Amino acid sequence: MVTKSSGAVCGVCEGRTYVIERRGDRAHARVCTCSEHCTLCEGRGYTYEVREQTFSAKVGPKRYEVLVPCVCQHRMKRVAHFNEIGLPGVTSHASFENYRAANEAQDRARNLAMHFAHHYDKAGVNKGFMLSGPVGTGKTHLLAATLKHLVLEVGLEARYVEISLLYATIRRGFQEGKSGGEIIGPLSDVTVLAIDEMGKGRGSQFEMETLDELIARRYNAGRTTLFATNYSLEPERRAPRSSAPSGYRSTEDAKSAARDTELLRERVGERIYSRLCEMCAFVEMPKDTPDRRRLIQEADMRPGPPPGGPRGMGR
């Protein structure tokens, strides 16, 4: 933990040595000003490390110094990797600490993601997770918090992709003479991949073949993949929502009703879904889990006290 000369923790990065900000539509990391000048290597980028090794049984252990990259170089490399993830700018603030759970399922989702991030085994097999639930329940928040920790604290390479935007990127690539495999390749090989909005799209043959290839490559290679979806994981269909008394339903209400009665396995097919069952631990948030964005909007719309405090009160 980096501290100021007075001994206090930096108030900007809170001791993390890096800061995450929103730049346009992406979350962007930078080295905090408190750590721009490294006191260990004095800006050289390398430092000496003492090691001990036995070269001869007669002589015994021998200590020697080797030149190794300084910790500041590792920090800069991790920050550079973070800026390649592709996390949405709105998630720049996301952390496990500021995730607010409204029910037991959300609490379980946070604990699952946090345990995965803090106990990732670089040398072992790591089972991913799938978060299912209505919009506004913090699924992308938890994906972002997980990737932040893995890249900046553990030192992994990771990528984030929203599935419908991936389809659009591949279509644009076709116009530029690129094949779908060229675009999918880096996503297939990255250590940890987070796929958001799983099941979203028109369900065309192109989309299904693209998704199948991506999942198959990662499944066969034993790579870790994280998912978030608005579609249900439940084995049985839910009863469809009843219409409003007036008979009117907004477009969003209609889409929500359709999601309530459609399962993820119906959106991605039995082959892909079967592989997801092996690749991930599942957590589903109930359909009545509140949309946090709506709650904030409704709170902002409530009338508050007039400027200067409630009327009738003295100075």
PDB file of C-alpha atoms in Angstrom:
ATOM      1  CA  MET A   1       0.000   0.000   0.000  1.00  0.00           C
ATOM      2  CA  VAL A   2       1.433   3.353  -1.057  1.00  0.00           C
ATOM      3  CA  THR A   3       1.423   6.121   1.527  1.00  0.00           C
ATOM      4  CA  LYS A   4       2.321   9.773   1.551  1.00  0.00           C
ATOM      5  CA  SER A   5       5.402  11.070   3.301  1.00  0.00           C
ATOM      6  CA  SER A   6       3.188  11.903   6.277  1.00  0.00           C
ATOM      7  CA  GLY A   7       2.247   8.234   6.544  1.00  0.00           C
ATOM      8  CA  ALA A   8      -1.353   8.752   5.425  1.00  0.00           C
ATOM      9  CA  VAL A   9      -2.863   6.610   2.676  1.00  0.00           C
ATOM     10  CA  CYS A  10      -3.313   8.432  -0.646  1.00  0.00           C
ATOM     11  CA  GLY A  11      -6.786   9.954  -0.708  1.00  0.00           C
ATOM     12  CA  VAL A  12      -7.089   9.563  -4.493  1.00  0.00           C
ATOM     13  CA  CYS A  13      -6.333   5.866  -5.012  1.00  0.00           C
ATOM     14  CA  GLU A  14      -6.803   4.809  -1.355  1.00  0.00           C
ATOM     15  CA  GLY A  15      -3.547   2.885  -1.474  1.00  0.00           C
ATOM     16  CA  ARG A  16      -4.256   0.878  -4.631  1.00  0.00           C
ATOM     17  CA  THR A  17      -1.629   2.851  -6.670  1.00  0.00           C
ATOM     18  CA  TYR A  18      -4.028   3.116  -9.635  1.00  0.00           C
ATOM     19  CA  VAL A  19      -7.208   5.019 -10.464  1.00  0.00           C
ATOM     20  CA  ILE A  20     -10.098   3.924 -12.695  1.00  0.00           C
ATOM     21  CA  GLU A  21     -12.026   6.629 -14.546  1.00  0.00           C
ATOM     22  CA  ARG A  22     -14.607   6.905 -17.284  1.00  0.00           C
ATOM     23  CA  ARG A  23     -13.227   7.964 -20.653  1.00  0.00           C
ATOM     24  CA  GLY A  24     -15.949   8.152 -23.274  1.00  0.00           C
ATOM     25  CA  ASP A  25     -17.740   4.817 -23.414  1.00  0.00           C
ATOM     26  CA  ARG A  26     -14.926   2.853 -21.734  1.00  0.00           C
ATOM     27  CA  ALA A  27     -13.524   2.405 -18.228  1.00  0.00           C
ATOM     28  CA  HIS A  28      -9.893   3.532 -18.194  1.00  0.00           C
ATOM     29  CA  ALA A  29      -7.157   2.936 -15.619  1.00  0.00           C
ATOM     30  CA  ARG A  30      -4.067   5.024 -14.927  1.00  0.00           C
ATOM     31  CA  VAL A  31      -1.247   4.972 -12.403  1.00  0.00           C
ATOM     32  CA  CYS A  32      -2.069   7.324  -9.539  1.00  0.00           C
ATOM     33  CA  THR A  33       0.053  10.457  -9.186  1.00  0.00           C
ATOM     34  CA  CYS A  34       1.217   9.171  -5.800  1.00  0.00           C
ATOM     35  CA  SER A  35       2.970   6.287  -7.573  1.00  0.00           C
ATOM     36  CA  GLU A  36       4.201   7.938 -10.780  1.00  0.00           C
ATOM     37  CA  HIS A  37       7.683   8.345  -9.299  1.00  0.00           C
ATOM     38  CA  CYS A  38       8.923   4.979  -8.023  1.00  0.00           C
ATOM     39  CA  THR A  39      11.139   5.263  -4.955  1.00  0.00           C
ATOM     40  CA  LEU A  40      12.351   1.666  -5.348  1.00  0.00           C
ATOM     41  CA  CYS A  41      14.028   1.963  -8.741  1.00  0.00           C
ATOM     42  CA  GLU A  42      14.163   5.787  -9.001  1.00  0.00           C
ATOM     43  CA  GLY A  43      12.600   5.611 -12.450  1.00  0.00           C
ATOM     44  CA  ARG A  44      15.031   3.072 -13.916  1.00  0.00           C
ATOM     45  CA  GLY A  45      12.385   0.352 -14.200  1.00  0.00           C
ATOM     46  CA  TYR A  46      14.634  -2.361 -12.760  1.00  0.00           C
ATOM     47  CA  THR A  47      15.918  -3.291  -9.345  1.00  0.00           C
ATOM     48  CA  TYR A  48      18.211  -5.898  -7.806  1.00  0.00           C
ATOM     49  CA  GLU A  49      16.797  -8.992  -6.129  1.00  0.00           C
ATOM     50  CA  VAL A  50      18.805 -11.233  -3.791  1.00  0.00           C
ATOM     51  CA  ARG A  51      18.537 -14.941  -4.516  1.00  0.00           C
ATOM     52  CA  GLU A  52      20.105 -18.040  -3.001  1.00  0.00           C
ATOM     53  CA  GLN A  53      21.038 -21.241  -4.820  1.00  0.00           C
ATOM     54  CA  THR A  54      23.340 -24.224  -4.334  1.00  0.00           C
ATOM     55  CA  PHE A  55      25.677 -24.638  -7.295  1.00  0.00           C
ATOM     56  CA  SER A  56      28.060 -27.028  -5.534  1.00  0.00           C
ATOM     57  CA  ALA A  57      27.531 -29.351  -2.575  1.00  0.00           C
ATOM     58  CA  LYS A  58      31.062 -28.566  -1.435  1.00  0.00           C
ATOM     59  CA  VAL A  59      30.616 -24.805  -1.471  1.00  0.00           C
ATOM     60  CA  GLY A  60      27.002 -24.868  -0.246  1.00  0.00           C
ATOM     61  CA  PRO A  61      24.293 -22.236  -0.769  1.00  0.00           C
ATOM     62  CA  LYS A  62      25.418 -19.026  -2.387  1.00  0.00           C
ATOM     63  CA  ARG A  63      23.639 -15.695  -2.379  1.00  0.00           C
ATOM     64  CA  TYR A  64      23.738 -13.460  -5.405  1.00  0.00           C
ATOM     65  CA  GLU A  65      21.912 -10.491  -6.956  1.00  0.00           C
ATOM     66  CA  VAL A  66      19.987 -10.449 -10.226  1.00  0.00           C
ATOM     67  CA  LEU A  67      18.449  -7.554 -12.131  1.00  0.00           C
ATOM     68  CA  VAL A  68      14.640  -7.881 -12.300  1.00  0.00           C
ATOM     69  CA  PRO A  69      11.775  -5.629 -13.435  1.00  0.00           C
ATOM     70  CA  CYS A  70      10.624  -3.315 -10.654  1.00  0.00           C
ATOM     71  CA  VAL A  71       7.115  -3.581  -9.223  1.00  0.00           C
ATOM     72  CA  CYS A  72       6.298  -0.294 -10.962  1.00  0.00           C
ATOM     73  CA  GLN A  73       6.765  -2.057 -14.313  1.00  0.00           C
ATOM     74  CA  HIS A  74       4.347  -4.797 -13.311  1.00  0.00           C
ATOM     75  CA  ARG A  75       1.866  -2.099 -12.263  1.00  0.00           C
ATOM     76  CA  MET A  76       2.113  -0.304 -15.593  1.00  0.00           C
ATOM     77  CA  LYS A  77       1.689  -3.584 -17.470  1.00  0.00           C
ATOM     78  CA  ARG A  78      -1.449  -4.430 -15.521  1.00  0.00           C
ATOM     79  CA  VAL A  79      -2.901  -0.974 -16.113  1.00  0.00           C
ATOM     80  CA  ALA A  80      -2.223  -1.374 -19.850  1.00  0.00           C
ATOM     81  CA  HIS A  81      -3.948  -4.769 -19.844  1.00  0.00           C
ATOM     82  CA  PHE A  82      -6.943  -3.300 -18.019  1.00  0.00           C
ATOM     83  CA  ASN A  83      -7.397  -0.727 -20.761  1.00  0.00           C
ATOM     84  CA  GLU A  84      -7.677  -3.565 -23.273  1.00  0.00           C
ATOM     85  CA  ILE A  85     -10.554  -5.319 -21.460  1.00  0.00           C
ATOM     86  CA  GLY A  86     -13.255  -3.174 -23.031  1.00  0.00           C
ATOM     87  CA  LEU A  87     -15.342  -2.590 -19.894  1.00  0.00           C
ATOM     88  CA  PRO A  88     -18.187  -0.078 -20.349  1.00  0.00           C
ATOM     89  CA  GLY A  89     -17.516   3.387 -18.952  1.00  0.00           C
ATOM     90  CA  VAL A  90     -20.540   3.154 -16.649  1.00  0.00           C
ATOM     91  CA  THR A  91     -18.786   0.361 -14.724  1.00  0.00           C
ATOM     92  CA  SER A  92     -15.712   2.440 -13.873  1.00  0.00           C
ATOM     93  CA  HIS A  93     -16.982   2.741 -10.277  1.00  0.00           C
ATOM     94  CA  ALA A  94     -18.034  -0.908  -9.900  1.00  0.00           C
ATOM     95  CA  SER A  95     -16.603  -2.888  -7.001  1.00  0.00           C
ATOM     96  CA  PHE A  96     -17.692  -5.697  -4.714  1.00  0.00           C
ATOM     97  CA  GLU A  97     -17.864  -3.219  -1.827  1.00  0.00           C
ATOM     98  CA  ASN A  98     -20.394  -0.861  -3.437  1.00  0.00           C
ATOM     99  CA  TYR A  99     -22.691  -3.596  -4.783  1.00  0.00           C
ATOM    100  CA  ARG A 100     -26.009  -3.380  -2.940  1.00  0.00           C
ATOM    101  CA  ALA A 101     -27.935  -6.637  -2.605  1.00  0.00           C
ATOM    102  CA  ALA A 102     -31.711  -6.434  -2.187  1.00  0.00           C
ATOM    103  CA  ASN A 103     -32.289 -10.159  -1.638  1.00  0.00           C
ATOM    104  CA  GLU A 104     -30.545 -13.418  -0.821  1.00  0.00           C
ATOM    105  CA  ALA A 105     -29.947 -14.305  -4.473  1.00  0.00           C
ATOM    106  CA  GLN A 106     -28.127 -11.030  -5.147  1.00  0.00           C
ATOM    107  CA  ASP A 107     -26.058 -11.555  -2.035  1.00  0.00           C
ATOM    108  CA  ARG A 108     -25.205 -15.047  -3.247  1.00  0.00           C
ATOM    109  CA  ALA A 109     -24.252 -13.679  -6.676  1.00  0.00           C
ATOM    110  CA  ARG A 110     -21.892 -11.132  -5.119  1.00  0.00           C
ATOM    111  CA  ASN A 111     -20.298 -13.753  -2.856  1.00  0.00           C
ATOM    112  CA  LEU A 112     -19.837 -16.139  -5.780  1.00  0.00           C
ATOM    113  CA  ALA A 113     -18.165 -13.493  -7.957  1.00  0.00           C
ATOM    114  CA  MET A 114     -16.016 -12.212  -5.082  1.00  0.00           C
ATOM    115  CA  HIS A 115     -14.889 -15.717  -4.089  1.00  0.00           C
ATOM    116  CA  PHE A 116     -14.027 -16.481  -7.715  1.00  0.00           C
ATOM    117  CA  ALA A 117     -11.945 -13.296  -8.026  1.00  0.00           C
ATOM    118  CA  HIS A 118     -10.115 -13.621  -4.709  1.00  0.00           C
ATOM    119  CA  HIS A 119      -9.435 -17.358  -5.000  1.00  0.00           C
ATOM    120  CA  TYR A 120      -8.507 -17.605  -8.674  1.00  0.00           C
ATOM    121  CA  ASP A 121      -5.882 -20.315  -9.126  1.00  0.00           C
ATOM    122  CA  LYS A 122      -3.384 -19.419 -11.848  1.00  0.00           C
ATOM    123  CA  ALA A 123      -2.074 -22.973 -11.964  1.00  0.00           C
ATOM    124  CA  GLY A 124      -5.382 -24.810 -11.684  1.00  0.00           C
ATOM    125  CA  VAL A 125      -8.803 -25.165 -13.264  1.00  0.00           C
ATOM    126  CA  ASN A 126     -11.233 -22.350 -12.501  1.00  0.00           C
ATOM    127  CA  LYS A 127     -14.955 -22.857 -13.081  1.00  0.00           C
ATOM    128  CA  GLY A 128     -16.703 -19.706 -14.284  1.00  0.00           C
ATOM    129  CA  PHE A 129     -20.129 -18.418 -13.300  1.00  0.00           C
ATOM    130  CA  MET A 130     -23.406 -17.431 -14.928  1.00  0.00           C
ATOM    131  CA  LEU A 131     -25.533 -14.623 -13.464  1.00  0.00           C
ATOM    132  CA  SER A 132     -29.188 -14.511 -14.535  1.00  0.00           C
ATOM    133  CA  GLY A 133     -31.743 -11.879 -13.616  1.00  0.00           C
ATOM    134  CA  PRO A 134     -33.840  -8.904 -14.705  1.00  0.00           C
ATOM    135  CA  VAL A 135     -32.308  -5.694 -16.008  1.00  0.00           C
ATOM    136  CA  GLY A 136     -30.835  -3.322 -13.441  1.00  0.00           C
ATOM    137  CA  THR A 137     -29.912  -5.998 -10.889  1.00  0.00           C
ATOM    138  CA  GLY A 138     -26.131  -5.520 -11.053  1.00  0.00           C
ATOM    139  CA  LYS A 139     -25.003  -8.402 -13.259  1.00  0.00           C
ATOM    140  CA  THR A 140     -22.653  -6.249 -15.348  1.00  0.00           C
ATOM    141  CA  HIS A 141     -21.496  -4.542 -12.143  1.00  0.00           C
ATOM    142  CA  LEU A 142     -20.310  -7.891 -10.768  1.00  0.00           C
ATOM    143  CA  LEU A 143     -18.656  -8.902 -14.043  1.00  0.00           C
ATOM    144  CA  ALA A 144     -16.739  -5.613 -14.046  1.00  0.00           C
ATOM    145  CA  ALA A 145     -15.703  -5.921 -10.382  1.00  0.00           C
ATOM    146  CA  THR A 146     -14.438  -9.445 -11.061  1.00  0.00           C
ATOM    147  CA  LEU A 147     -12.388  -8.493 -14.114  1.00  0.00           C
ATOM    148  CA  LYS A 148     -10.924  -5.445 -12.341  1.00  0.00           C
ATOM    149  CA  HIS A 149      -9.583  -7.602  -9.534  1.00  0.00           C
ATOM    150  CA  LEU A 150      -8.264 -10.333 -11.831  1.00  0.00           C
ATOM    151  CA  VAL A 151      -6.384  -7.917 -14.084  1.00  0.00           C
ATOM    152  CA  LEU A 152      -5.150  -5.258 -11.660  1.00  0.00           C
ATOM    153  CA  GLU A 153      -4.574  -7.360  -8.537  1.00  0.00           C
ATOM    154  CA  VAL A 154      -3.886 -10.878  -9.860  1.00  0.00           C
ATOM    155  CA  GLY A 155      -2.222  -9.915 -13.131  1.00  0.00           C
ATOM    156  CA  LEU A 156      -4.347 -11.868 -15.616  1.00  0.00           C
ATOM    157  CA  GLU A 157      -5.343 -10.964 -19.153  1.00  0.00           C
ATOM    158  CA  ALA A 158      -9.105 -10.692 -19.645  1.00  0.00           C
ATOM    159  CA  ARG A 159     -11.712  -9.333 -22.030  1.00  0.00           C
ATOM    160  CA  TYR A 160     -15.318  -8.177 -21.787  1.00  0.00           C
ATOM    161  CA  VAL A 161     -17.801  -8.344 -24.651  1.00  0.00           C
ATOM    162  CA  GLU A 162     -21.509  -7.722 -25.016  1.00  0.00           C
ATOM    163  CA  ILE A 163     -22.706 -10.468 -27.323  1.00  0.00           C
ATOM    164  CA  SER A 164     -24.886  -8.351 -29.643  1.00  0.00           C
ATOM    165  CA  LEU A 165     -22.027  -5.864 -30.112  1.00  0.00           C
ATOM    166  CA  LEU A 166     -19.715  -8.764 -30.969  1.00  0.00           C
ATOM    167  CA  TYR A 167     -22.111  -9.826 -33.736  1.00  0.00           C
ATOM    168  CA  ALA A 168     -22.132  -6.246 -35.043  1.00  0.00           C
ATOM    169  CA  THR A 169     -18.326  -6.069 -34.938  1.00  0.00           C
ATOM    170  CA  ILE A 170     -18.015  -9.273 -36.969  1.00  0.00           C
ATOM    171  CA  ARG A 171     -20.512  -8.008 -39.544  1.00  0.00           C
ATOM    172  CA  ARG A 172     -18.490  -4.817 -39.958  1.00  0.00           C
ATOM    173  CA  GLY A 173     -15.375  -6.958 -40.238  1.00  0.00           C
ATOM    174  CA  PHE A 174     -16.894  -8.803 -43.192  1.00  0.00           C
ATOM    175  CA  GLN A 175     -17.157  -5.468 -45.015  1.00  0.00           C
ATOM    176  CA  GLU A 176     -13.455  -4.867 -44.345  1.00  0.00           C
ATOM    177  CA  GLY A 177     -12.472  -8.276 -45.657  1.00  0.00           C
ATOM    178  CA  LYS A 178     -11.967  -9.908 -42.253  1.00  0.00           C
ATOM    179  CA  SER A 179     -13.248 -13.343 -41.315  1.00  0.00           C
ATOM    180  CA  GLY A 180     -15.249 -14.037 -38.178  1.00  0.00           C
ATOM    181  CA  GLY A 181     -12.411 -16.247 -36.960  1.00  0.00           C
ATOM    182  CA  GLU A 182      -9.981 -13.322 -36.965  1.00  0.00           C
ATOM    183  CA  ILE A 183     -12.221 -11.437 -34.550  1.00  0.00           C
ATOM    184  CA  ILE A 184     -13.167 -14.449 -32.426  1.00  0.00           C
ATOM    185  CA  GLY A 185      -9.567 -15.666 -32.174  1.00  0.00           C
ATOM    186  CA  PRO A 186      -8.368 -13.234 -29.456  1.00  0.00           C
ATOM    187  CA  LEU A 187     -11.566 -13.848 -27.459  1.00  0.00           C
ATOM    188  CA  SER A 188     -11.030 -17.596 -27.693  1.00  0.00           C
ATOM    189  CA  ASP A 189      -7.483 -17.427 -26.338  1.00  0.00           C
ATOM    190  CA  VAL A 190      -7.750 -14.844 -23.548  1.00  0.00           C
ATOM    191  CA  THR A 191      -7.374 -16.253 -20.024  1.00  0.00           C
ATOM    192  CA  VAL A 192     -10.750 -15.024 -18.717  1.00  0.00           C
ATOM    193  CA  LEU A 193     -13.600 -13.837 -20.942  1.00  0.00           C
ATOM    194  CA  ALA A 194     -16.811 -12.194 -19.692  1.00  0.00           C
ATOM    195  CA  ILE A 195     -19.797 -12.417 -22.063  1.00  0.00           C
ATOM    196  CA  ASP A 196     -22.647 -10.060 -21.206  1.00  0.00           C
ATOM    197  CA  GLU A 197     -26.269 -10.191 -22.451  1.00  0.00           C
ATOM    198  CA  MET A 198     -25.999 -13.909 -23.248  1.00  0.00           C
ATOM    199  CA  GLY A 199     -28.933 -15.008 -25.405  1.00  0.00           C
ATOM    200  CA  LYS A 200     -29.566 -11.538 -26.818  1.00  0.00           C
ATOM    201  CA  GLY A 201     -29.946 -11.199 -30.579  1.00  0.00           C
ATOM    202  CA  ARG A 202     -32.187 -12.309 -33.416  1.00  0.00           C
ATOM    203  CA  GLY A 203     -31.199 -15.952 -33.190  1.00  0.00           C
ATOM    204  CA  SER A 204     -30.068 -16.019 -36.819  1.00  0.00           C
ATOM    205  CA  GLN A 205     -27.911 -18.803 -38.203  1.00  0.00           C
ATOM    206  CA  PHE A 206     -24.933 -16.421 -38.292  1.00  0.00           C
ATOM    207  CA  GLU A 207     -25.347 -15.531 -34.608  1.00  0.00           C
ATOM    208  CA  MET A 208     -25.798 -19.135 -33.498  1.00  0.00           C
ATOM    209  CA  GLU A 209     -22.767 -20.318 -35.475  1.00  0.00           C
ATOM    210  CA  THR A 210     -20.643 -17.463 -34.085  1.00  0.00           C
ATOM    211  CA  LEU A 211     -21.658 -18.187 -30.493  1.00  0.00           C
ATOM    212  CA  ASP A 212     -21.215 -21.930 -30.943  1.00  0.00           C
ATOM    213  CA  GLU A 213     -17.687 -21.467 -32.322  1.00  0.00           C
ATOM    214  CA  LEU A 214     -16.660 -19.130 -29.508  1.00  0.00           C
ATOM    215  CA  ILE A 215     -18.043 -21.362 -26.748  1.00  0.00           C
ATOM    216  CA  ALA A 216     -16.652 -24.517 -28.377  1.00  0.00           C
ATOM    217  CA  ARG A 217     -13.158 -23.059 -28.623  1.00  0.00           C
ATOM    218  CA  ARG A 218     -13.101 -21.986 -24.995  1.00  0.00           C
ATOM    219  CA  TYR A 219     -14.758 -25.192 -23.780  1.00  0.00           C
ATOM    220  CA  ASN A 220     -12.290 -27.427 -25.625  1.00  0.00           C
ATOM    221  CA  ALA A 221      -9.324 -25.377 -24.354  1.00  0.00           C
ATOM    222  CA  GLY A 222     -10.613 -25.449 -20.770  1.00  0.00           C
ATOM    223  CA  ARG A 223     -10.599 -21.668 -20.527  1.00  0.00           C
ATOM    224  CA  THR A 224     -12.606 -19.767 -17.915  1.00  0.00           C
ATOM    225  CA  THR A 225     -15.678 -17.860 -19.095  1.00  0.00           C
ATOM    226  CA  LEU A 226     -18.116 -15.688 -17.153  1.00  0.00           C
ATOM    227  CA  PHE A 227     -21.646 -14.875 -18.317  1.00  0.00           C
ATOM    228  CA  ALA A 228     -24.588 -12.603 -17.565  1.00  0.00           C
ATOM    229  CA  THR A 229     -28.058 -12.966 -19.046  1.00  0.00           C
ATOM    230  CA  ASN A 230     -31.597 -11.590 -18.713  1.00  0.00           C
ATOM    231  CA  TYR A 231     -33.065 -14.981 -19.604  1.00  0.00           C
ATOM    232  CA  SER A 232     -34.160 -17.517 -17.038  1.00  0.00           C
ATOM    233  CA  LEU A 233     -32.126 -20.598 -16.137  1.00  0.00           C
ATOM    234  CA  GLU A 234     -35.080 -22.336 -14.510  1.00  0.00           C
ATOM    235  CA  PRO A 235     -35.928 -25.810 -15.836  1.00  0.00           C
ATOM    236  CA  GLU A 236     -39.639 -25.019 -15.957  1.00  0.00           C
ATOM    237  CA  ARG A 237     -41.368 -22.172 -17.770  1.00  0.00           C
ATOM    238  CA  ARG A 238     -42.892 -19.385 -15.776  1.00  0.00           C
ATOM    239  CA  ALA A 239     -46.485 -18.423 -16.373  1.00  0.00           C
ATOM    240  CA  PRO A 240     -46.688 -15.381 -18.693  1.00  0.00           C
ATOM    241  CA  ARG A 241     -47.417 -12.018 -17.154  1.00  0.00           C
ATOM    242  CA  SER A 242     -50.974 -10.820 -17.299  1.00  0.00           C
ATOM    243  CA  SER A 243     -51.670  -7.647 -19.235  1.00  0.00           C
ATOM    244  CA  ALA A 244     -52.306  -4.359 -17.500  1.00  0.00           C
ATOM    245  CA  PRO A 245     -55.969  -3.617 -16.681  1.00  0.00           C
ATOM    246  CA  SER A 246     -56.154  -1.154 -19.552  1.00  0.00           C
ATOM    247  CA  GLY A 247     -54.835  -3.732 -22.003  1.00  0.00           C
ATOM    248  CA  TYR A 248     -51.866  -1.482 -22.759  1.00  0.00           C
ATOM    249  CA  ARG A 249     -48.292  -2.703 -22.532  1.00  0.00           C
ATOM    250  CA  SER A 250     -45.175  -0.763 -23.449  1.00  0.00           C
ATOM    251  CA  THR A 251     -42.565  -2.226 -25.760  1.00  0.00           C
ATOM    252  CA  GLU A 252     -40.279  -2.831 -22.777  1.00  0.00           C
ATOM    253  CA  ASP A 253     -43.096  -4.577 -20.888  1.00  0.00           C
ATOM    254  CA  ALA A 254     -43.677  -6.834 -23.871  1.00  0.00           C
ATOM    255  CA  LYS A 255     -39.985  -7.685 -24.068  1.00  0.00           C
ATOM    256  CA  SER A 256     -39.877  -8.396 -20.335  1.00  0.00           C
ATOM    257  CA  ALA A 257     -42.890 -10.671 -20.596  1.00  0.00           C
ATOM    258  CA  ALA A 258     -41.240 -12.561 -23.431  1.00  0.00           C
ATOM    259  CA  ARG A 259     -38.068 -13.021 -21.370  1.00  0.00           C
ATOM    260  CA  ASP A 260     -40.137 -14.312 -18.453  1.00  0.00           C
ATOM    261  CA  THR A 261     -41.439 -17.195 -20.542  1.00  0.00           C
ATOM    262  CA  GLU A 262     -38.281 -17.927 -22.553  1.00  0.00           C
ATOM    263  CA  LEU A 263     -35.373 -19.873 -21.161  1.00  0.00           C
ATOM    264  CA  LEU A 264     -31.706 -19.319 -21.912  1.00  0.00           C
ATOM    265  CA  ARG A 265     -31.376 -22.851 -23.262  1.00  0.00           C
ATOM    266  CA  GLU A 266     -34.053 -22.010 -25.813  1.00  0.00           C
ATOM    267  CA  ARG A 267     -32.109 -18.937 -26.870  1.00  0.00           C
ATOM    268  CA  VAL A 268     -28.718 -20.621 -27.259  1.00  0.00           C
ATOM    269  CA  GLY A 269     -29.688 -24.223 -28.044  1.00  0.00           C
ATOM    270  CA  GLU A 270     -29.209 -27.462 -26.127  1.00  0.00           C
ATOM    271  CA  ARG A 271     -25.609 -28.037 -27.285  1.00  0.00           C
ATOM    272  CA  ILE A 272     -24.304 -24.680 -26.017  1.00  0.00           C
ATOM    273  CA  TYR A 273     -26.430 -24.772 -22.864  1.00  0.00           C
ATOM    274  CA  SER A 274     -25.106 -28.220 -21.960  1.00  0.00           C
ATOM    275  CA  ARG A 275     -21.560 -26.910 -22.159  1.00  0.00           C
ATOM    276  CA  LEU A 276     -22.478 -23.879 -20.059  1.00  0.00           C
ATOM    277  CA  CYS A 277     -23.710 -26.219 -17.329  1.00  0.00           C
ATOM    278  CA  GLU A 278     -20.233 -27.753 -17.155  1.00  0.00           C
ATOM    279  CA  MET A 279     -18.325 -24.477 -17.522  1.00  0.00           C
ATOM    280  CA  CYS A 280     -20.202 -22.413 -14.907  1.00  0.00           C
ATOM    281  CA  ALA A 281     -21.864 -22.201 -11.534  1.00  0.00           C
ATOM    282  CA  PHE A 282     -25.364 -20.721 -11.931  1.00  0.00           C
ATOM    283  CA  VAL A 283     -27.052 -18.023  -9.861  1.00  0.00           C
ATOM    284  CA  GLU A 284     -30.507 -16.719 -10.785  1.00  0.00           C
ATOM    285  CA  MET A 285     -32.029 -13.598  -9.284  1.00  0.00           C
ATOM    286  CA  PRO A 286     -35.839 -13.602  -8.889  1.00  0.00           C
ATOM    287  CA  LYS A 287     -37.938 -11.724 -11.430  1.00  0.00           C
ATOM    288  CA  ASP A 288     -39.166  -9.401  -8.672  1.00  0.00           C
ATOM    289  CA  THR A 289     -35.612  -8.239  -7.871  1.00  0.00           C
ATOM    290  CA  PRO A 290     -35.820  -4.427  -8.042  1.00  0.00           C
ATOM    291  CA  ASP A 291     -34.224  -2.512 -10.914  1.00  0.00           C
ATOM    292  CA  ARG A 292     -31.739  -0.266  -9.110  1.00  0.00           C
ATOM    293  CA  ARG A 293     -31.669   2.255 -11.957  1.00  0.00           C
ATOM    294  CA  ARG A 294     -35.449   2.664 -11.719  1.00  0.00           C
ATOM    295  CA  LEU A 295     -35.275   3.008  -7.946  1.00  0.00           C
ATOM    296  CA  ILE A 296     -32.754   5.833  -8.278  1.00  0.00           C
ATOM    297  CA  GLN A 297     -34.870   7.537 -10.950  1.00  0.00           C
ATOM    298  CA  GLU A 298     -38.038   7.254  -8.861  1.00  0.00           C
ATOM    299  CA  ALA A 299     -36.215   8.651  -5.827  1.00  0.00           C
ATOM    300  CA  ASP A 300     -35.028  11.617  -7.883  1.00  0.00           C
ATOM    301  CA  MET A 301     -38.610  12.299  -9.026  1.00  0.00           C
ATOM    302  CA  ARG A 302     -40.021  12.433  -5.513  1.00  0.00           C
ATOM    303  CA  PRO A 303     -40.725  15.994  -4.306  1.00  0.00           C
ATOM    304  CA  GLY A 304     -38.208  17.133  -1.739  1.00  0.00           C
ATOM    305  CA  PRO A 305     -38.134  19.979   0.767  1.00  0.00           C
ATOM    306  CA  PRO A 306     -37.876  23.472  -0.744  1.00  0.00           C
ATOM    307  CA  PRO A 307     -34.479  25.201  -0.804  1.00  0.00           C
ATOM    308  CA  GLY A 308     -33.472  26.446   2.611  1.00  0.00           C
ATOM    309  CA  GLY A 309     -35.262  23.634   4.459  1.00  0.00           C
ATOM    310  CA  PRO A 310     -38.889  22.868   5.253  1.00  0.00           C
ATOM    311  CA  ARG A 311     -41.250  25.776   5.384  1.00  0.00           C
ATOM    312  CA  GLY A 312     -42.195  27.172   8.753  1.00  0.00           C
ATOM    313  CA  MET A 313     -38.799  26.517  10.294  1.00  0.00           C
ATOM    314  CA  GLY A 314     -36.759  29.329  11.760  1.00  0.00           C
ATOM    315  CA  ARG A 315     -33.199  30.220  10.909  1.00  0.00           C
TER     316      ARG A 315
END
